[in-house]
mmCIF file of C-alpha atoms in Angstrom:
data_model
loop_
_atom_site.group_PDB
_atom_site.id
_atom_site.type_symbol
_atom_site.label_atom_id
_atom_site.label_comp_id
_atom_site.label_asym_id
_atom_site.label_seq_id
_atom_site.Cartn_x
_atom_site.Cartn_y
_atom_site.Cartn_z
ATOM 1 C CA MET Z 1 -0.195 -0.156 -0.078
ATOM 2 C CA SER Z 2 3.064 2.810 0.610
ATOM 3 C CA THR Z 3 4.178 1.882 -2.191
ATOM 4 C CA GLY Z 4 1.157 2.420 -4.484
ATOM 5 C CA THR Z 5 0.650 5.449 -2.340
ATOM 6 C CA SER Z 6 4.259 6.990 -3.311
ATOM 7 C CA ALA Z 7 4.164 6.461 -7.024
ATOM 8 C CA ALA Z 8 0.697 7.872 -6.832
ATOM 9 C CA ALA Z 9 1.950 11.614 -5.057
ATOM 10 C CA PRO Z 10 4.259 12.702 -7.449
ATOM 11 C CA ALA Z 11 1.256 11.528 -10.579
ATOM 12 C CA LEU Z 12 -0.736 13.942 -8.705
ATOM 13 C CA VAL Z 13 2.062 16.921 -8.645
ATOM 14 C CA ARG Z 14 3.116 16.565 -12.186
ATOM 15 C CA GLY Z 15 -0.643 16.763 -13.621
ATOM 16 C CA PRO Z 16 -0.618 20.228 -12.167
ATOM 17 C CA ALA Z 17 2.800 21.070 -13.279
ATOM 18 C CA LEU Z 18 2.322 20.071 -16.431
ATOM 19 C CA ARG Z 19 -0.955 21.920 -16.818
ATOM 20 C CA ARG Z 20 1.125 25.071 -16.088
ATOM 21 C CA ALA Z 21 3.907 24.759 -18.039
ATOM 22 C CA ALA Z 22 1.709 24.398 -21.085
ATOM 23 C CA ARG Z 23 -0.061 27.289 -20.283
ATOM 24 C CA ARG Z 24 3.429 28.600 -20.086
ATOM 25 C CA ARG Z 25 4.299 27.593 -23.561
ATOM 26 C CA ARG Z 26 0.306 29.314 -24.728
ATOM 27 C CA PHE Z 27 1.743 32.593 -23.115
ATOM 28 C CA ALA Z 28 4.805 32.777 -24.829
ATOM 29 C CA PHE Z 29 3.024 33.305 -28.307
ATOM 30 C CA TYR Z 30 0.808 36.453 -27.177
ATOM 31 C CA GLY Z 31 2.627 39.373 -28.179
ATOM 32 C CA PRO Z 32 4.336 39.131 -31.596
ATOM 33 C CA ALA Z 33 0.774 40.696 -32.914
ATOM 34 C CA PHE Z 34 1.076 43.694 -30.933
ATOM 35 C CA VAL Z 35 4.389 44.304 -32.435
ATOM 36 C CA ALA Z 36 3.166 43.785 -36.076
ATOM 37 C CA ALA Z 37 0.551 46.307 -35.427
ATOM 38 C CA VAL Z 38 2.647 49.000 -34.940
ATOM 39 C CA ALA Z 39 3.107 49.270 -38.477
ATOM 40 C CA TYR Z 40 -0.903 49.943 -39.330
ATOM 41 C CA VAL Z 41 -0.213 53.053 -37.105
ATOM 42 C CA ASP Z 42 3.121 54.579 -37.925
ATOM 43 C CA PRO Z 43 3.112 58.545 -39.243
ATOM 44 C CA GLY Z 44 2.248 57.540 -42.947
ATOM 45 C CA ASN Z 45 -1.204 56.150 -41.301
ATOM 46 C CA PHE Z 46 -1.702 59.582 -39.332
ATOM 47 C CA ALA Z 47 -1.169 61.643 -42.528
ATOM 48 C CA THR Z 48 -3.386 59.608 -44.341
ATOM 49 C CA ASN Z 49 -6.248 59.278 -41.609
ATOM 50 C CA VAL Z 50 -5.950 62.386 -40.293
ATOM 51 C CA GLN Z 51 -6.746 64.011 -44.079
ATOM 52 C CA ALA Z 52 -9.105 61.150 -45.136
ATOM 53 C CA GLY Z 53 -11.647 62.541 -41.581
ATOM 54 C CA ALA Z 54 -10.657 66.609 -42.588
ATOM 55 C CA ARG Z 55 -11.950 66.286 -46.076
ATOM 56 C CA HIS Z 56 -14.689 63.453 -45.900
ATOM 57 C CA GLY Z 57 -15.865 63.659 -42.664
ATOM 58 C CA TYR Z 58 -16.548 59.759 -41.942
ATOM 59 C CA LEU Z 59 -17.284 58.984 -45.466
ATOM 60 C CA LEU Z 60 -13.972 55.927 -45.372
ATOM 61 C CA VAL Z 61 -14.637 54.452 -42.096
ATOM 62 C CA TRP Z 62 -15.989 51.445 -44.447
ATOM 63 C CA VAL Z 63 -12.784 51.656 -45.814
ATOM 64 C CA LEU Z 64 -11.200 51.388 -42.632
ATOM 65 C CA VAL Z 65 -12.582 48.480 -40.884
ATOM 66 C CA ALA Z 66 -12.138 46.512 -44.526
ATOM 67 C CA ALA Z 67 -8.186 46.910 -44.245
ATOM 68 C CA CYS Z 68 -8.268 46.128 -40.666
ATOM 69 C CA ALA Z 69 -10.286 42.737 -41.800
ATOM 70 C CA VAL Z 70 -7.636 42.144 -43.991
ATOM 71 C CA ALA Z 71 -4.542 42.924 -42.524
ATOM 72 C CA MET Z 72 -5.877 40.822 -39.206
ATOM 73 C CA PHE Z 73 -6.341 37.522 -41.947
ATOM 74 C CA ILE Z 74 -2.449 38.325 -43.405
ATOM 75 C CA GLN Z 75 -0.973 38.496 -39.989
ATOM 76 C CA TYR Z 76 -2.794 35.616 -39.105
ATOM 77 C CA LEU Z 77 -1.140 33.926 -42.516
ATOM 78 C CA SER Z 78 2.247 35.027 -41.385
ATOM 79 C CA ALA Z 79 2.205 34.072 -37.938
ATOM 80 C CA LYS Z 80 0.957 30.748 -38.635
ATOM 81 C CA THR Z 81 3.400 29.945 -41.402
ATOM 82 C CA GLY Z 82 6.397 30.716 -38.920
ATOM 83 C CA LEU Z 83 4.678 28.379 -36.326
ATOM 84 C CA ALA Z 84 4.518 25.815 -38.216
ATOM 85 C CA THR Z 85 7.601 25.739 -40.245
ATOM 86 C CA GLY Z 86 9.424 27.122 -37.345
ATOM 87 C CA ARG Z 87 11.510 29.322 -40.152
ATOM 88 C CA ASP Z 88 10.307 33.134 -40.962
ATOM 89 C CA LEU Z 89 9.299 33.903 -44.593
ATOM 90 C CA PRO Z 90 12.467 35.250 -46.259
ATOM 91 C CA THR Z 91 14.197 31.876 -45.052
ATOM 92 C CA LEU Z 92 11.335 30.159 -46.497
ATOM 93 C CA CYS Z 93 11.865 31.735 -49.870
ATOM 94 C CA ARG Z 94 15.644 31.117 -50.019
ATOM 95 C CA ASP Z 95 15.004 27.758 -49.888
ATOM 96 C CA ASN Z 96 12.101 26.739 -51.743
ATOM 97 C CA PHE Z 97 12.821 29.386 -54.354
ATOM 98 C CA PRO Z 98 15.642 29.460 -57.220
ATOM 99 C CA ARG Z 99 18.283 31.962 -56.580
ATOM 100 C CA PRO Z 100 17.723 34.514 -59.309
ATOM 101 C CA VAL Z 101 14.039 35.068 -57.337
ATOM 102 C CA VAL Z 102 15.211 34.729 -53.922
ATOM 103 C CA ARG Z 103 17.982 37.579 -54.865
ATOM 104 C CA GLY Z 104 15.072 39.844 -56.662
ATOM 105 C CA LEU Z 105 13.192 39.447 -53.755
ATOM 106 C CA TRP Z 106 16.214 40.556 -51.708
ATOM 107 C CA VAL Z 107 16.604 43.695 -53.158
ATOM 108 C CA GLN Z 108 13.138 44.943 -53.285
ATOM 109 C CA ALA Z 109 12.716 43.997 -49.248
ATOM 110 C CA GLU Z 110 15.526 46.354 -48.298
ATOM 111 C CA ILE Z 111 14.116 49.233 -50.841
ATOM 112 C CA VAL Z 112 10.707 48.401 -48.380
ATOM 113 C CA ALA Z 113 12.336 48.513 -45.267
ATOM 114 C CA MET Z 114 14.302 51.547 -45.784
ATOM 115 C CA ALA Z 115 11.553 53.307 -47.175
ATOM 116 C CA THR Z 116 9.693 52.080 -44.470
ATOM 117 C CA ASP Z 117 12.089 53.201 -42.021
ATOM 118 C CA LEU Z 118 12.427 56.392 -43.666
ATOM 119 C CA ALA Z 119 8.979 57.527 -43.011
ATOM 120 C CA GLU Z 120 9.165 55.965 -39.544
ATOM 121 C CA PHE Z 121 12.043 58.106 -38.825
ATOM 122 C CA VAL Z 122 10.720 61.265 -40.330
ATOM 123 C CA GLY Z 123 7.897 60.643 -38.213
ATOM 124 C CA ALA Z 124 9.197 60.409 -35.057
ATOM 125 C CA ALA Z 125 11.338 63.792 -35.629
ATOM 126 C CA ILE Z 126 7.771 65.718 -36.408
ATOM 127 C CA GLY Z 127 6.313 64.376 -33.111
ATOM 128 C CA LEU Z 128 10.094 65.974 -31.782
ATOM 129 C CA TYR Z 129 9.457 69.208 -33.333
ATOM 130 C CA LEU Z 130 6.103 69.337 -32.595
ATOM 131 C CA LEU Z 131 6.752 68.926 -28.730
ATOM 132 C CA PHE Z 132 9.699 70.469 -28.109
ATOM 133 C CA GLY Z 133 10.675 72.242 -31.154
ATOM 134 C CA VAL Z 134 13.236 70.773 -31.900
ATOM 135 C CA PRO Z 135 14.571 71.798 -35.314
ATOM 136 C CA MET Z 136 14.404 68.824 -37.963
ATOM 137 C CA LEU Z 137 18.038 67.292 -38.360
ATOM 138 C CA PRO Z 138 18.691 67.415 -34.132
ATOM 139 C CA ALA Z 139 15.371 66.100 -33.791
ATOM 140 C CA ALA Z 140 16.383 63.069 -36.606
ATOM 141 C CA LEU Z 141 19.282 62.618 -34.355
ATOM 142 C CA ILE Z 142 17.614 62.478 -31.151
ATOM 143 C CA THR Z 143 15.547 59.772 -32.956
ATOM 144 C CA ALA Z 144 18.459 57.851 -33.257
ATOM 145 C CA VAL Z 145 19.925 57.629 -29.896
ATOM 146 C CA VAL Z 146 16.501 56.741 -28.722
ATOM 147 C CA SER Z 147 16.063 54.179 -31.086
ATOM 148 C CA PHE Z 148 19.270 52.377 -30.010
ATOM 149 C CA ALA Z 149 18.112 52.143 -26.603
ATOM 150 C CA ILE Z 150 14.841 50.680 -28.010
ATOM 151 C CA LEU Z 151 16.685 47.777 -29.978
ATOM 152 C CA ALA Z 152 19.154 47.139 -27.208
ATOM 153 C CA LEU Z 153 16.129 45.490 -25.724
ATOM 154 C CA GLN Z 154 16.088 43.104 -28.491
ATOM 155 C CA GLN Z 155 19.450 41.971 -26.855
ATOM 156 C CA ARG Z 156 18.238 40.573 -24.181
ATOM 157 C CA GLY Z 157 15.365 38.462 -25.600
ATOM 158 C CA HIS Z 158 12.371 39.188 -27.829
ATOM 159 C CA ARG Z 159 9.865 39.744 -24.553
ATOM 160 C CA PRO Z 160 11.632 43.044 -23.113
ATOM 161 C CA PHE Z 161 11.483 44.417 -27.173
ATOM 162 C CA GLU Z 162 7.821 43.695 -27.023
ATOM 163 C CA LEU Z 163 6.997 44.895 -24.259
ATOM 164 C CA ALA Z 164 8.767 47.933 -24.570
ATOM 165 C CA ILE Z 165 7.208 48.172 -28.241
ATOM 166 C CA VAL Z 166 3.544 47.158 -26.493
ATOM 167 C CA PHE Z 167 4.090 50.430 -24.215
ATOM 168 C CA LEU Z 168 4.687 52.727 -26.771
ATOM 169 C CA LEU Z 169 1.699 51.399 -28.945
ATOM 170 C CA SER Z 170 -0.509 52.297 -25.288
ATOM 171 C CA ILE Z 171 0.767 55.645 -25.353
ATOM 172 C CA ILE Z 172 -0.610 56.012 -29.341
ATOM 173 C CA ALA Z 173 -3.700 54.587 -27.918
ATOM 174 C CA LEU Z 174 -4.379 56.622 -24.896
ATOM 175 C CA GLY Z 175 -2.901 59.642 -27.093
ATOM 176 C CA PHE Z 176 -6.051 59.274 -29.079
ATOM 177 C CA ALA Z 177 -8.115 58.071 -26.168
ATOM 178 C CA TYR Z 178 -7.594 61.285 -24.752
ATOM 179 C CA THR Z 179 -8.038 63.429 -28.057
ATOM 180 C CA VAL Z 180 -11.265 61.726 -28.740
ATOM 181 C CA ILE Z 181 -12.880 62.637 -25.958
ATOM 182 C CA ALA Z 182 -11.627 66.018 -25.758
ATOM 183 C CA ALA Z 183 -12.991 66.720 -29.201
ATOM 184 C CA GLY Z 184 -16.476 65.412 -28.645
ATOM 185 C CA GLY Z 185 -18.957 65.701 -30.670
ATOM 186 C CA GLN Z 186 -18.604 62.352 -32.555
ATOM 187 C CA SER Z 187 -21.704 61.751 -34.416
ATOM 188 C CA ALA Z 188 -23.324 58.150 -34.058
ATOM 189 C CA SER Z 189 -24.936 58.823 -37.256
ATOM 190 C CA GLY Z 190 -22.409 59.863 -39.019
ATOM 191 C CA LEU Z 191 -20.015 56.263 -37.865
ATOM 192 C CA THR Z 192 -23.222 53.898 -39.282
ATOM 193 C CA ALA Z 193 -23.636 56.087 -42.120
ATOM 194 C CA GLY Z 194 -19.664 55.961 -42.753
ATOM 195 C CA MET Z 195 -20.310 52.066 -42.768
ATOM 196 C CA VAL Z 196 -21.682 52.113 -45.792
ATOM 197 C CA PRO Z 197 -19.537 51.354 -49.019
ATOM 198 C CA GLU Z 198 -19.320 54.847 -50.882
ATOM 199 C CA PHE Z 199 -17.034 56.869 -52.643
ATOM 200 C CA ARG Z 200 -17.746 60.908 -53.116
ATOM 201 C CA GLY Z 201 -15.495 61.728 -56.554
ATOM 202 C CA THR Z 202 -12.019 61.421 -57.399
ATOM 203 C CA ASP Z 203 -10.299 62.312 -54.148
ATOM 204 C CA SER Z 204 -12.197 60.478 -51.590
ATOM 205 C CA VAL Z 205 -11.365 57.106 -53.889
ATOM 206 C CA VAL Z 206 -7.451 58.366 -54.021
ATOM 207 C CA LEU Z 207 -7.708 58.758 -50.085
ATOM 208 C CA ALA Z 208 -9.565 55.333 -49.808
ATOM 209 C CA ILE Z 209 -7.005 53.566 -52.057
ATOM 210 C CA GLY Z 210 -4.252 55.497 -50.025
ATOM 211 C CA ILE Z 211 -5.509 54.319 -46.541
ATOM 212 C CA ILE Z 212 -5.670 50.881 -48.028
ATOM 213 C CA GLY Z 213 -2.166 50.857 -49.201
ATOM 214 C CA ALA Z 214 -0.788 52.096 -46.048
ATOM 215 C CA THR Z 215 -2.156 49.345 -44.675
ATOM 216 C CA VAL Z 216 -0.675 46.353 -45.359
ATOM 217 C CA MET Z 217 2.822 46.831 -44.881
ATOM 218 C CA PRO Z 218 5.366 43.906 -46.193
ATOM 219 C CA HIS Z 219 8.137 44.590 -43.568
ATOM 220 C CA VAL Z 220 5.716 43.205 -40.971
ATOM 221 C CA ILE Z 221 4.796 40.304 -42.907
ATOM 222 C CA TYR Z 222 7.981 39.076 -42.740
ATOM 223 C CA LEU Z 223 9.131 39.918 -38.938
ATOM 224 C CA HIS Z 224 5.359 38.329 -37.799
ATOM 225 C CA SER Z 225 6.348 34.803 -39.234
ATOM 226 C CA ALA Z 226 9.737 34.985 -37.388
ATOM 227 C CA LEU Z 227 8.881 36.742 -33.999
ATOM 228 C CA THR Z 228 6.720 33.413 -33.837
ATOM 229 C CA ALA Z 229 9.123 30.987 -35.378
ATOM 230 C CA GLN Z 230 11.571 32.427 -32.334
ATOM 231 C CA ARG Z 231 8.923 30.789 -30.260
ATOM 232 C CA GLN Z 232 9.934 27.437 -28.892
ATOM 233 C CA ARG Z 233 8.237 25.039 -31.115
ATOM 234 C CA PRO Z 234 4.949 22.775 -29.800
ATOM 235 C CA GLN Z 235 4.828 19.555 -29.826
ATOM 236 C CA GLY Z 236 2.410 17.185 -31.253
ATOM 237 C CA THR Z 237 -0.873 18.015 -33.262
ATOM 238 C CA THR Z 238 -2.678 19.338 -29.961
ATOM 239 C CA GLU Z 239 -0.402 21.412 -28.511
ATOM 240 C CA ARG Z 240 0.105 23.089 -32.303
ATOM 241 C CA ARG Z 241 -3.923 23.947 -32.632
ATOM 242 C CA ARG Z 242 -3.451 25.385 -28.994
ATOM 243 C CA ALA Z 243 -0.436 27.419 -30.227
ATOM 244 C CA LEU Z 244 -2.150 28.926 -32.919
ATOM 245 C CA ARG Z 245 -5.440 29.568 -30.978
ATOM 246 C CA THR Z 246 -3.278 31.605 -28.758
ATOM 247 C CA LEU Z 247 -1.883 33.115 -32.059
ATOM 248 C CA ARG Z 248 -5.174 33.913 -33.726
ATOM 249 C CA VAL Z 249 -6.262 35.607 -30.575
ATOM 250 C CA ASP Z 250 -3.408 37.933 -30.367
ATOM 251 C CA THR Z 251 -3.632 38.659 -33.642
ATOM 252 C CA VAL Z 252 -7.385 39.617 -33.345
ATOM 253 C CA ALA Z 253 -6.083 41.611 -30.370
ATOM 254 C CA GLY Z 254 -3.225 43.232 -31.389
ATOM 255 C CA LEU Z 255 -5.014 44.206 -35.326
ATOM 256 C CA SER Z 256 -7.745 45.369 -33.189
ATOM 257 C CA LEU Z 257 -6.302 47.812 -31.238
ATOM 258 C CA ALA Z 258 -4.371 49.173 -34.342
ATOM 259 C CA GLY Z 259 -7.676 49.788 -36.427
ATOM 260 C CA LEU Z 260 -9.411 51.237 -33.405
ATOM 261 C CA ILE Z 261 -6.681 53.902 -33.260
ATOM 262 C CA ASN Z 262 -6.390 54.550 -37.187
ATOM 263 C CA LEU Z 263 -10.381 54.897 -37.040
ATOM 264 C CA SER Z 264 -10.086 57.491 -34.170
ATOM 265 C CA MET Z 265 -7.658 59.223 -36.547
ATOM 266 C CA LEU Z 266 -10.123 59.406 -39.207
ATOM 267 C CA CYS Z 267 -13.110 60.285 -36.683
ATOM 268 C CA VAL Z 268 -11.196 63.304 -34.831
ATOM 269 C CA ALA Z 269 -9.992 64.722 -38.285
ATOM 270 C CA ALA Z 270 -13.755 64.508 -39.066
ATOM 271 C CA ALA Z 271 -15.033 65.917 -36.145
ATOM 272 C CA VAL Z 272 -12.861 68.606 -35.477
ATOM 273 C CA PHE Z 273 -11.728 69.665 -39.390
ATOM 274 C CA HIS Z 274 -14.409 68.804 -41.854
ATOM 275 C CA GLY Z 275 -16.671 71.922 -42.994
ATOM 276 C CA THR Z 276 -14.394 73.930 -40.483
ATOM 277 C CA ALA Z 277 -11.037 73.896 -41.181
ATOM 278 C CA GLY Z 278 -10.826 75.097 -44.495
ATOM 279 C CA ASP Z 279 -7.105 76.674 -43.868
ATOM 280 C CA PHE Z 280 -6.388 72.660 -42.841
ATOM 281 C CA ASP Z 281 -3.714 72.125 -45.442
ATOM 282 C CA GLY Z 282 -3.258 67.790 -45.041
ATOM 283 C CA SER Z 283 -0.159 68.304 -42.866
ATOM 284 C CA LEU Z 284 0.783 66.824 -39.503
ATOM 285 C CA GLY Z 285 2.581 69.905 -38.264
ATOM 286 C CA SER Z 286 -1.519 71.986 -39.676
ATOM 287 C CA ALA Z 287 -3.488 68.735 -37.720
ATOM 288 C CA HIS Z 288 -0.997 70.008 -34.508
ATOM 289 C CA GLU Z 289 -1.614 73.399 -34.768
ATOM 290 C CA GLY Z 290 -5.878 72.798 -36.011
ATOM 291 C CA PHE Z 291 -6.176 71.000 -32.564
ATOM 292 C CA GLY Z 292 -4.730 73.104 -30.605
ATOM 293 C CA ARG Z 293 -6.235 76.016 -32.082
ATOM 294 C CA LEU Z 294 -10.016 74.157 -32.260
ATOM 295 C CA VAL Z 295 -9.844 71.680 -29.251
ATOM 296 C CA GLY Z 296 -6.938 72.795 -27.015
ATOM 297 C CA GLY Z 297 -3.239 72.234 -26.051
ATOM 298 C CA GLY Z 298 -3.891 69.174 -24.065
ATOM 299 C CA ALA Z 299 -5.588 67.859 -27.504
ATOM 300 C CA ALA Z 300 -2.608 68.976 -29.446
ATOM 301 C CA LEU Z 301 -0.290 67.413 -26.904
ATOM 302 C CA ALA Z 302 -1.886 64.188 -27.059
ATOM 303 C CA PHE Z 303 -1.495 64.116 -30.950
ATOM 304 C CA ALA Z 304 2.060 64.817 -30.242
ATOM 305 C CA ALA Z 305 3.051 62.602 -28.103
ATOM 306 C CA ALA Z 306 1.315 59.800 -30.446
ATOM 307 C CA LEU Z 307 3.296 60.700 -33.454
ATOM 308 C CA LEU Z 308 6.324 60.429 -31.881
ATOM 309 C CA ALA Z 309 5.665 57.139 -29.455
ATOM 310 C CA SER Z 310 4.719 55.924 -33.163
ATOM 311 C CA GLY Z 311 7.680 56.745 -34.841
ATOM 312 C CA LEU Z 312 9.974 55.900 -32.239
ATOM 313 C CA SER Z 313 8.309 52.220 -31.937
ATOM 314 C CA SER Z 314 8.027 51.500 -35.837
ATOM 315 C CA SER Z 315 11.190 52.368 -36.405
ATOM 316 C CA GLY Z 316 12.399 49.936 -34.052
ATOM 317 C CA VAL Z 317 9.975 47.454 -35.307
ATOM 318 C CA GLY Z 318 11.377 48.461 -39.102
ATOM 319 C CA THR Z 319 15.101 48.021 -37.985
ATOM 320 C CA TYR Z 320 14.290 44.671 -36.542
ATOM 321 C CA SER Z 321 12.104 43.796 -39.816
ATOM 322 C CA GLY Z 322 15.375 44.611 -42.025
ATOM 323 C CA GLN Z 323 17.533 42.167 -39.844
ATOM 324 C CA VAL Z 324 14.874 39.545 -40.713
ATOM 325 C CA ILE Z 325 15.251 40.326 -44.446
ATOM 326 C CA MET Z 326 18.867 40.859 -44.382
ATOM 327 C CA GLU Z 327 19.532 37.023 -42.682
ATOM 328 C CA GLY Z 328 16.143 35.100 -44.104
ATOM 329 C CA PHE Z 329 17.595 36.042 -47.795
ATOM 330 C CA LEU Z 330 20.835 35.698 -47.941
ATOM 331 C CA ARG Z 331 21.747 34.035 -44.317
ATOM 332 C CA ILE Z 332 24.041 37.160 -43.686
ATOM 333 C CA ARG Z 333 23.570 38.498 -40.166
ATOM 334 C CA VAL Z 334 24.741 42.368 -39.276
ATOM 335 C CA PRO Z 335 24.579 43.348 -35.755
ATOM 336 C CA LEU Z 336 21.681 45.458 -35.155
ATOM 337 C CA PHE Z 337 23.318 48.329 -34.299
ATOM 338 C CA LEU Z 338 25.258 48.398 -37.283
ATOM 339 C CA ARG Z 339 21.789 47.752 -39.505
ATOM 340 C CA ARG Z 340 19.934 50.478 -37.063
ATOM 341 C CA ALA Z 341 22.859 53.381 -38.868
ATOM 342 C CA LEU Z 342 22.868 51.877 -42.518
ATOM 343 C CA THR Z 343 19.045 52.324 -42.456
ATOM 344 C CA MET Z 344 18.866 55.998 -40.582
ATOM 345 C CA ALA Z 345 21.240 57.416 -42.884
ATOM 346 C CA PRO Z 346 18.999 58.326 -46.267
ATOM 347 C CA ALA Z 347 16.749 59.744 -43.493
ATOM 348 C CA LEU Z 348 19.048 61.939 -42.169
ATOM 349 C CA ALA Z 349 20.306 63.071 -45.868
ATOM 350 C CA VAL Z 350 16.397 63.585 -46.339
ATOM 351 C CA LEU Z 351 15.877 65.794 -43.189
ATOM 352 C CA ALA Z 352 19.419 67.344 -43.972
ATOM 353 C CA LEU Z 353 18.864 68.610 -47.621
ATOM 354 C CA GLY Z 354 16.056 69.802 -46.424
ATOM 355 C CA VAL Z 355 12.927 68.155 -48.063
ATOM 356 C CA PRO Z 356 9.813 68.827 -46.660
ATOM 357 C CA PRO Z 357 8.631 65.711 -43.810
ATOM 358 C CA ASP Z 358 4.866 65.286 -45.366
ATOM 359 C CA THR Z 359 6.796 64.855 -49.002
ATOM 360 C CA VAL Z 360 8.781 62.533 -47.664
ATOM 361 C CA LEU Z 361 5.865 60.640 -46.020
ATOM 362 C CA LEU Z 362 4.340 60.288 -49.180
ATOM 363 C CA MET Z 363 7.355 59.870 -51.432
ATOM 364 C CA SER Z 364 7.797 56.572 -48.904
ATOM 365 C CA GLN Z 365 4.082 55.193 -49.248
ATOM 366 C CA VAL Z 366 4.878 55.160 -52.909
ATOM 367 C CA VAL Z 367 8.204 52.907 -52.939
ATOM 368 C CA LEU Z 368 6.187 50.564 -50.213
ATOM 369 C CA SER Z 369 3.152 50.096 -52.560
ATOM 370 C CA PHE Z 370 5.878 48.349 -54.534
ATOM 371 C CA GLY Z 371 6.633 45.624 -51.951
ATOM 372 C CA ILE Z 372 3.147 44.132 -51.484
ATOM 373 C CA PRO Z 373 2.655 41.609 -53.864
ATOM 374 C CA PHE Z 374 6.626 40.711 -53.111
ATOM 375 C CA ALA Z 375 5.299 39.641 -49.926
ATOM 376 C CA LEU Z 376 1.757 38.589 -50.030
ATOM 377 C CA VAL Z 377 2.480 36.365 -53.192
ATOM 378 C CA PRO Z 378 5.050 33.787 -51.530
ATOM 379 C CA LEU Z 379 3.016 34.119 -48.476
ATOM 380 C CA VAL Z 380 0.420 32.019 -50.167
ATOM 381 C CA LEU Z 381 2.130 29.486 -52.223
ATOM 382 C CA LEU Z 382 4.925 28.976 -49.564
ATOM 383 C CA SER Z 383 1.560 28.243 -46.734
ATOM 384 C CA ARG Z 384 -0.473 25.993 -49.367
ATOM 385 C CA ARG Z 385 2.229 23.517 -48.976
ATOM 386 C CA ARG Z 386 2.062 20.504 -46.651
ATOM 387 C CA ASP Z 387 5.147 19.728 -47.282
ATOM 388 C CA LEU Z 388 6.051 22.165 -45.335
ATOM 389 C CA MET Z 389 3.446 23.506 -43.327
ATOM 390 C CA GLY Z 390 2.226 19.780 -42.371
ATOM 391 C CA ASP Z 391 -1.298 19.413 -40.124
ATOM 392 C CA LEU Z 392 -1.297 23.438 -39.923
ATOM 393 C CA VAL Z 393 -1.469 24.112 -44.153
ATOM 394 C CA ASN Z 394 -4.034 26.018 -45.213
ATOM 395 C CA ARG Z 395 -7.470 24.492 -46.505
ATOM 396 C CA ARG Z 396 -8.391 25.107 -50.084
ATOM 397 C CA VAL Z 397 -10.688 28.487 -48.892
ATOM 398 C CA THR Z 398 -8.425 29.722 -46.622
ATOM 399 C CA THR Z 399 -5.436 29.744 -50.191
ATOM 400 C CA PHE Z 400 -8.306 31.607 -51.796
ATOM 401 C CA VAL Z 401 -8.952 33.949 -49.704
ATOM 402 C CA GLY Z 402 -5.608 34.659 -49.276
ATOM 403 C CA TRP Z 403 -5.182 35.148 -53.509
ATOM 404 C CA VAL Z 404 -8.339 36.848 -53.680
ATOM 405 C CA ALA Z 405 -6.133 39.760 -51.275
ATOM 406 C CA ALA Z 406 -3.213 39.527 -53.212
ATOM 407 C CA LEU Z 407 -5.072 40.370 -56.041
ATOM 408 C CA LEU Z 408 -7.168 42.911 -54.429
ATOM 409 C CA ILE Z 409 -4.157 44.988 -52.742
ATOM 410 C CA SER Z 410 -1.776 44.519 -55.303
ATOM 411 C CA GLY Z 411 -4.195 46.063 -57.981
ATOM 412 C CA ILE Z 412 -5.226 48.655 -55.139
ATOM 413 C CA ASN Z 413 -1.335 49.720 -54.877
ATOM 414 C CA VAL Z 414 -0.733 50.003 -58.512
ATOM 415 C CA TYR Z 415 -3.306 51.977 -59.069
ATOM 416 C CA LEU Z 416 -2.405 54.225 -56.582
ATOM 417 C CA LEU Z 417 1.049 54.464 -57.897
ATOM 418 C CA GLN Z 418 -0.480 55.523 -61.106
ATOM 419 C CA GLN Z 419 -2.388 57.990 -59.565
ATOM 420 C CA VAL Z 420 0.582 59.563 -57.502
ATOM 421 C CA LEU Z 421 2.910 59.218 -60.725
ATOM 422 C CA PHE Z 422 0.767 60.066 -63.351
ATOM 423 C CA GLY Z 423 -2.505 61.964 -61.895
#
């Protein structure tokens, strides 16, 4: 009897311990989507959403909601691919595509990473200028120092870096929550009407395309798969399915937060500027001045602080993405700080030349439009392969939706590029 009792006791102990270990493993898969979500509230989104609300009120609310839904699907697909294969998307491309294709994908991905970093770096510098009156070039240098500090956290593991990014994302969310409350006057009927698909003139079409074009950032498609692949791979079908459910929750939560922030940008601009601010020129500086004049100093401060947090957080994420791109496509690992120094050089050069910051933001979005199909198409091609994905391979409907999303977004961005270049 004593032998049976002593054998049963460890079994009882192991049961709760195993359950706690399983919960810890599932918890480890929370976080990557919130890092990816930062790209959806970068300074380019600020400029696009504010202009949409100021010019057309709540008309394009439905575009934001649809874009958020598409973003959730694509980021979920990227996270699932990282979970199933234990590799990031650039590495999978290197291992499965011909070398000329891989080199071409790497070149365009590097251009996209630099364009992304350009917008985010400039956005942070604008935030410092609006908050403290620091001239743009010194503000850019300060941004570089702060972004180096954020990136240093990555050397301690993925969790400290992710927590820092989530903290900055929270500042963005709180900034716009305060601005929404301070602005007041939100129209429930306007929001409801804005959910009905409708355009009013060419300008609303172009702005809608701009919103969608700025939503799916190719660099975070690469990064999300990498952040997921870095986790300890679950063993067995049951654990993999549980981890996949966790990633699904993480993706919905992270991208929903990004969607709400974007929606608040548009709604605040609609409430404050639409029909009342004829002198609003669409720039971030003009928006800051308008919030101070029409709502109050607190709203202007919250807007500038959110913009600064957006630029700093998205800049760190962009640099991290660049490292994943180079290491994955070429199997070359460059120190993260060297990578930061190389990618911020174009931003410093542009600001030193005195190019208007809002023009820089527009130019960067044009370049980004090139990169989206080069990330989406390989993602769909690879995630439908059972030999790579195992039991997490796409269902036919998932692959079909992926192709539709890739074709629609690619076509939308080509049209946007045509509008920007040829009017």
